[in-house]
């Protein structure tokens, strides 16, 4: 099966097909884990951050306007989730 553009899957999700999100997660899970690992420094925390970020992205999908690439939008959520987690560990 050929992958379609991210906008296709986003539209399917917004139309009520939550299963379409699995395609996006599968497409970006490696990037998410690598970004989280760089920031968190260990595998367990990176896995949690990536999972939390994908959940946050799914819950906030209605706010995604398409101005930026989906990958950029998700990257920012991953980054912010990791930074928040690091801040909470410090305090």
Short mmCIF file of N, CA and C in Angstrom, two decimals:
data_model
loop_
_atom_site.label_atom_id
_atom_site.label_comp_id
_atom_site.label_asym_id
_atom_site.label_seq_id
_atom_site.Cartn_x
_atom_site.Cartn_y
_atom_site.Cartn_z
N UNK A 1 0.83 -1.19 0.00
CA UNK A 1 0.00 0.00 0.00
C UNK A 1 0.88 1.25 0.00
N UNK A 2 0.65 2.12 -0.92
CA UNK A 2 1.41 3.37 -1.01
C UNK A 2 0.89 4.36 0.03
N UNK A 3 1.81 5.03 0.66
CA UNK A 3 1.42 6.05 1.62
C UNK A 3 0.91 7.27 0.88
N UNK A 4 -0.13 7.85 1.41
CA UNK A 4 -0.67 9.10 0.86
C UNK A 4 -0.10 10.26 1.66
N UNK A 5 -0.43 11.44 1.25
CA UNK A 5 0.01 12.63 1.98
C UNK A 5 -0.61 12.63 3.38
N UNK A 6 0.09 13.28 4.30
CA UNK A 6 -0.39 13.36 5.68
C UNK A 6 -1.78 13.98 5.74
N UNK A 7 -2.03 14.95 4.88
CA UNK A 7 -3.32 15.65 4.90
C UNK A 7 -4.48 14.68 4.65
N UNK A 8 -4.26 13.64 3.86
CA UNK A 8 -5.29 12.63 3.62
C UNK A 8 -5.68 11.94 4.92
N UNK A 9 -4.68 11.51 5.67
CA UNK A 9 -4.94 10.80 6.94
C UNK A 9 -5.54 11.73 7.98
N UNK A 10 -5.09 12.96 8.01
CA UNK A 10 -5.65 13.94 8.95
C UNK A 10 -7.12 14.17 8.65
N UNK A 11 -7.45 14.28 7.38
CA UNK A 11 -8.86 14.45 6.99
C UNK A 11 -9.68 13.24 7.40
N UNK A 12 -9.13 12.03 7.21
CA UNK A 12 -9.85 10.81 7.60
C UNK A 12 -10.10 10.78 9.11
N UNK A 13 -9.11 11.20 9.89
CA UNK A 13 -9.26 11.23 11.35
C UNK A 13 -10.36 12.22 11.73
N UNK A 14 -10.31 13.39 11.14
CA UNK A 14 -11.31 14.42 11.45
C UNK A 14 -12.71 14.02 11.00
N UNK A 15 -12.79 13.11 10.02
CA UNK A 15 -14.08 12.59 9.57
C UNK A 15 -14.59 11.46 10.46
N UNK A 16 -13.78 11.06 11.45
CA UNK A 16 -14.23 10.04 12.39
C UNK A 16 -13.55 8.70 12.26
N UNK A 17 -12.42 8.62 11.57
CA UNK A 17 -11.68 7.37 11.43
C UNK A 17 -10.40 7.43 12.25
N UNK A 18 -10.48 7.12 13.55
CA UNK A 18 -9.29 7.21 14.39
C UNK A 18 -8.19 6.23 13.99
N UNK A 19 -8.55 5.18 13.27
CA UNK A 19 -7.55 4.21 12.82
C UNK A 19 -6.54 4.79 11.86
N UNK A 20 -6.91 5.85 11.17
CA UNK A 20 -5.98 6.50 10.24
C UNK A 20 -4.79 7.11 10.98
N UNK A 21 -4.95 7.39 12.26
CA UNK A 21 -3.86 7.97 13.03
C UNK A 21 -2.70 6.99 13.17
N UNK A 22 -3.00 5.70 13.15
CA UNK A 22 -1.95 4.68 13.26
C UNK A 22 -0.93 4.82 12.13
N UNK A 23 -1.38 5.21 10.95
CA UNK A 23 -0.48 5.39 9.81
C UNK A 23 0.50 6.54 10.10
N UNK A 24 -0.02 7.63 10.65
CA UNK A 24 0.84 8.77 10.97
C UNK A 24 1.82 8.43 12.10
N UNK A 25 1.33 7.72 13.11
CA UNK A 25 2.21 7.32 14.21
C UNK A 25 3.32 6.43 13.67
N UNK A 26 2.97 5.47 12.84
CA UNK A 26 3.96 4.56 12.27
C UNK A 26 4.99 5.32 11.43
N UNK A 27 4.53 6.31 10.71
CA UNK A 27 5.41 7.09 9.85
C UNK A 27 6.41 7.93 10.65
N UNK A 28 5.98 8.45 11.79
CA UNK A 28 6.82 9.40 12.54
C UNK A 28 7.36 8.86 13.87
N UNK A 29 7.10 7.61 14.19
CA UNK A 29 7.52 7.10 15.51
C UNK A 29 9.03 7.08 15.69
N UNK A 30 9.77 6.79 14.64
CA UNK A 30 11.23 6.77 14.75
C UNK A 30 11.77 8.18 15.01
N UNK A 31 11.25 9.15 14.27
CA UNK A 31 11.66 10.54 14.47
C UNK A 31 11.31 10.99 15.89
N UNK A 32 10.11 10.64 16.34
CA UNK A 32 9.67 11.04 17.68
C UNK A 32 10.58 10.46 18.74
N UNK A 33 10.89 9.18 18.61
CA UNK A 33 11.75 8.54 19.60
C UNK A 33 13.14 9.16 19.60
N UNK A 34 13.70 9.41 18.42
CA UNK A 34 15.05 9.97 18.34
C UNK A 34 15.13 11.38 18.93
N UNK A 35 14.13 12.20 18.67
CA UNK A 35 14.10 13.55 19.24
C UNK A 35 14.00 13.45 20.76
N UNK A 36 13.09 12.62 21.23
CA UNK A 36 12.90 12.46 22.68
C UNK A 36 14.15 11.89 23.35
N UNK A 37 14.80 10.95 22.69
CA UNK A 37 16.02 10.35 23.26
C UNK A 37 17.13 11.37 23.39
N UNK A 38 17.29 12.22 22.39
CA UNK A 38 18.31 13.27 22.46
C UNK A 38 18.07 14.19 23.64
N UNK A 39 16.82 14.51 23.89
CA UNK A 39 16.50 15.44 24.96
C UNK A 39 16.49 14.78 26.34
N UNK A 40 15.97 13.56 26.40
CA UNK A 40 15.79 12.90 27.69
C UNK A 40 17.03 12.15 28.16
N UNK A 41 17.78 11.61 27.22
CA UNK A 41 19.02 10.93 27.58
C UNK A 41 18.89 9.47 27.93
N UNK A 42 17.67 8.94 28.04
CA UNK A 42 17.53 7.51 28.28
C UNK A 42 16.28 6.98 27.57
N UNK A 43 16.35 5.70 27.27
CA UNK A 43 15.35 5.04 26.43
C UNK A 43 13.95 5.06 27.05
N UNK A 44 13.86 4.76 28.32
CA UNK A 44 12.55 4.67 28.98
C UNK A 44 11.81 6.01 28.96
N UNK A 45 12.50 7.06 29.34
CA UNK A 45 11.88 8.39 29.33
C UNK A 45 11.54 8.82 27.90
N UNK A 46 12.41 8.49 26.95
CA UNK A 46 12.16 8.85 25.55
C UNK A 46 10.91 8.15 25.02
N UNK A 47 10.73 6.89 25.37
CA UNK A 47 9.54 6.16 24.93
C UNK A 47 8.27 6.78 25.52
N UNK A 48 8.33 7.15 26.79
CA UNK A 48 7.18 7.78 27.43
C UNK A 48 6.86 9.14 26.80
N UNK A 49 7.89 9.92 26.55
CA UNK A 49 7.69 11.25 25.95
C UNK A 49 7.08 11.10 24.56
N UNK A 50 7.60 10.19 23.77
CA UNK A 50 7.08 9.99 22.41
C UNK A 50 5.61 9.57 22.46
N UNK A 51 5.30 8.64 23.35
CA UNK A 51 3.91 8.17 23.47
C UNK A 51 3.00 9.31 23.94
N UNK A 52 3.43 10.05 24.95
CA UNK A 52 2.63 11.18 25.45
C UNK A 52 2.42 12.23 24.35
N UNK A 53 3.47 12.48 23.59
CA UNK A 53 3.38 13.49 22.53
C UNK A 53 2.40 13.07 21.45
N UNK A 54 2.41 11.80 21.07
CA UNK A 54 1.45 11.34 20.06
C UNK A 54 0.02 11.41 20.59
N UNK A 55 -0.16 11.14 21.86
CA UNK A 55 -1.49 11.27 22.45
C UNK A 55 -1.94 12.73 22.45
N UNK A 56 -1.04 13.63 22.85
CA UNK A 56 -1.35 15.06 22.85
C UNK A 56 -1.67 15.54 21.44
N UNK A 57 -0.89 15.08 20.47
CA UNK A 57 -1.12 15.49 19.08
C UNK A 57 -2.49 15.02 18.60
N UNK A 58 -2.85 13.80 18.95
CA UNK A 58 -4.16 13.28 18.54
C UNK A 58 -5.29 14.11 19.16
N UNK A 59 -5.13 14.41 20.44
CA UNK A 59 -6.16 15.18 21.14
C UNK A 59 -6.26 16.61 20.63
N UNK A 60 -5.17 17.13 20.09
CA UNK A 60 -5.15 18.52 19.61
C UNK A 60 -5.26 18.62 18.09
N UNK A 61 -5.57 17.52 17.43
CA UNK A 61 -5.61 17.51 15.97
C UNK A 61 -6.57 18.54 15.39
N UNK A 62 -7.62 18.87 16.13
CA UNK A 62 -8.55 19.89 15.65
C UNK A 62 -7.89 21.26 15.53
N UNK A 63 -6.81 21.48 16.28
CA UNK A 63 -6.12 22.76 16.23
C UNK A 63 -5.08 22.82 15.12
N UNK A 64 -4.79 21.69 14.50
CA UNK A 64 -3.82 21.66 13.41
C UNK A 64 -4.45 22.29 12.17
N UNK A 65 -3.85 23.37 11.71
CA UNK A 65 -4.42 24.13 10.60
C UNK A 65 -3.80 23.77 9.26
N UNK A 66 -2.66 23.12 9.27
CA UNK A 66 -2.00 22.76 8.03
C UNK A 66 -1.07 23.83 7.50
N UNK A 67 -0.80 24.87 8.30
CA UNK A 67 0.12 25.92 7.88
C UNK A 67 1.55 25.38 7.76
N UNK A 68 1.89 24.48 8.68
CA UNK A 68 3.20 23.83 8.67
C UNK A 68 2.98 22.36 8.34
N UNK A 69 4.07 21.68 8.00
CA UNK A 69 3.95 20.24 7.77
C UNK A 69 3.51 19.57 9.07
N UNK A 70 2.81 18.47 8.94
CA UNK A 70 2.40 17.71 10.13
C UNK A 70 3.62 17.28 10.93
N UNK A 71 4.69 16.88 10.25
CA UNK A 71 5.90 16.43 10.94
C UNK A 71 6.49 17.55 11.80
N UNK A 72 6.45 18.77 11.31
CA UNK A 72 6.95 19.93 12.06
C UNK A 72 6.08 20.18 13.29
N UNK A 73 4.78 20.09 13.09
CA UNK A 73 3.82 20.28 14.18
C UNK A 73 4.02 19.23 15.27
N UNK A 74 4.17 17.98 14.87
CA UNK A 74 4.38 16.89 15.84
C UNK A 74 5.73 17.04 16.52
N UNK A 75 6.75 17.43 15.76
CA UNK A 75 8.07 17.64 16.33
C UNK A 75 8.00 18.64 17.48
N UNK A 76 7.27 19.71 17.26
CA UNK A 76 7.16 20.74 18.29
C UNK A 76 6.45 20.20 19.53
N UNK A 77 5.46 19.37 19.35
CA UNK A 77 4.76 18.77 20.49
C UNK A 77 5.70 17.83 21.24
N UNK A 78 6.48 17.05 20.51
CA UNK A 78 7.46 16.14 21.14
C UNK A 78 8.48 16.95 21.94
N UNK A 79 9.00 17.99 21.31
CA UNK A 79 10.00 18.84 21.97
C UNK A 79 9.43 19.46 23.25
N UNK A 80 8.24 20.04 23.16
CA UNK A 80 7.63 20.68 24.33
C UNK A 80 7.30 19.68 25.42
N UNK A 81 6.88 18.48 25.04
CA UNK A 81 6.58 17.44 26.02
C UNK A 81 7.85 17.03 26.76
N UNK A 82 8.94 16.89 26.03
CA UNK A 82 10.22 16.52 26.65
C UNK A 82 10.72 17.61 27.58
N UNK A 83 10.64 18.85 27.13
CA UNK A 83 11.11 19.97 27.97
C UNK A 83 10.28 20.06 29.25
N UNK A 84 8.98 19.89 29.14
CA UNK A 84 8.11 19.91 30.33
C UNK A 84 8.49 18.79 31.29
N UNK A 85 8.74 17.62 30.75
CA UNK A 85 9.12 16.49 31.59
C UNK A 85 10.45 16.76 32.29
N UNK A 86 11.39 17.36 31.58
CA UNK A 86 12.70 17.69 32.18
C UNK A 86 12.55 18.74 33.27
N UNK A 87 11.71 19.72 33.04
CA UNK A 87 11.48 20.76 34.05
C UNK A 87 10.88 20.15 35.31
N UNK A 88 9.93 19.26 35.14
CA UNK A 88 9.29 18.62 36.29
C UNK A 88 10.26 17.75 37.07
N UNK A 89 11.24 17.18 36.40
CA UNK A 89 12.26 16.38 37.10
C UNK A 89 13.18 17.26 37.94
N UNK A 90 13.41 18.49 37.45
CA UNK A 90 14.31 19.39 38.16
C UNK A 90 13.67 19.98 39.41
N UNK A 91 12.36 20.17 39.37
CA UNK A 91 11.71 20.85 40.50
C UNK A 91 10.83 19.94 41.27
#
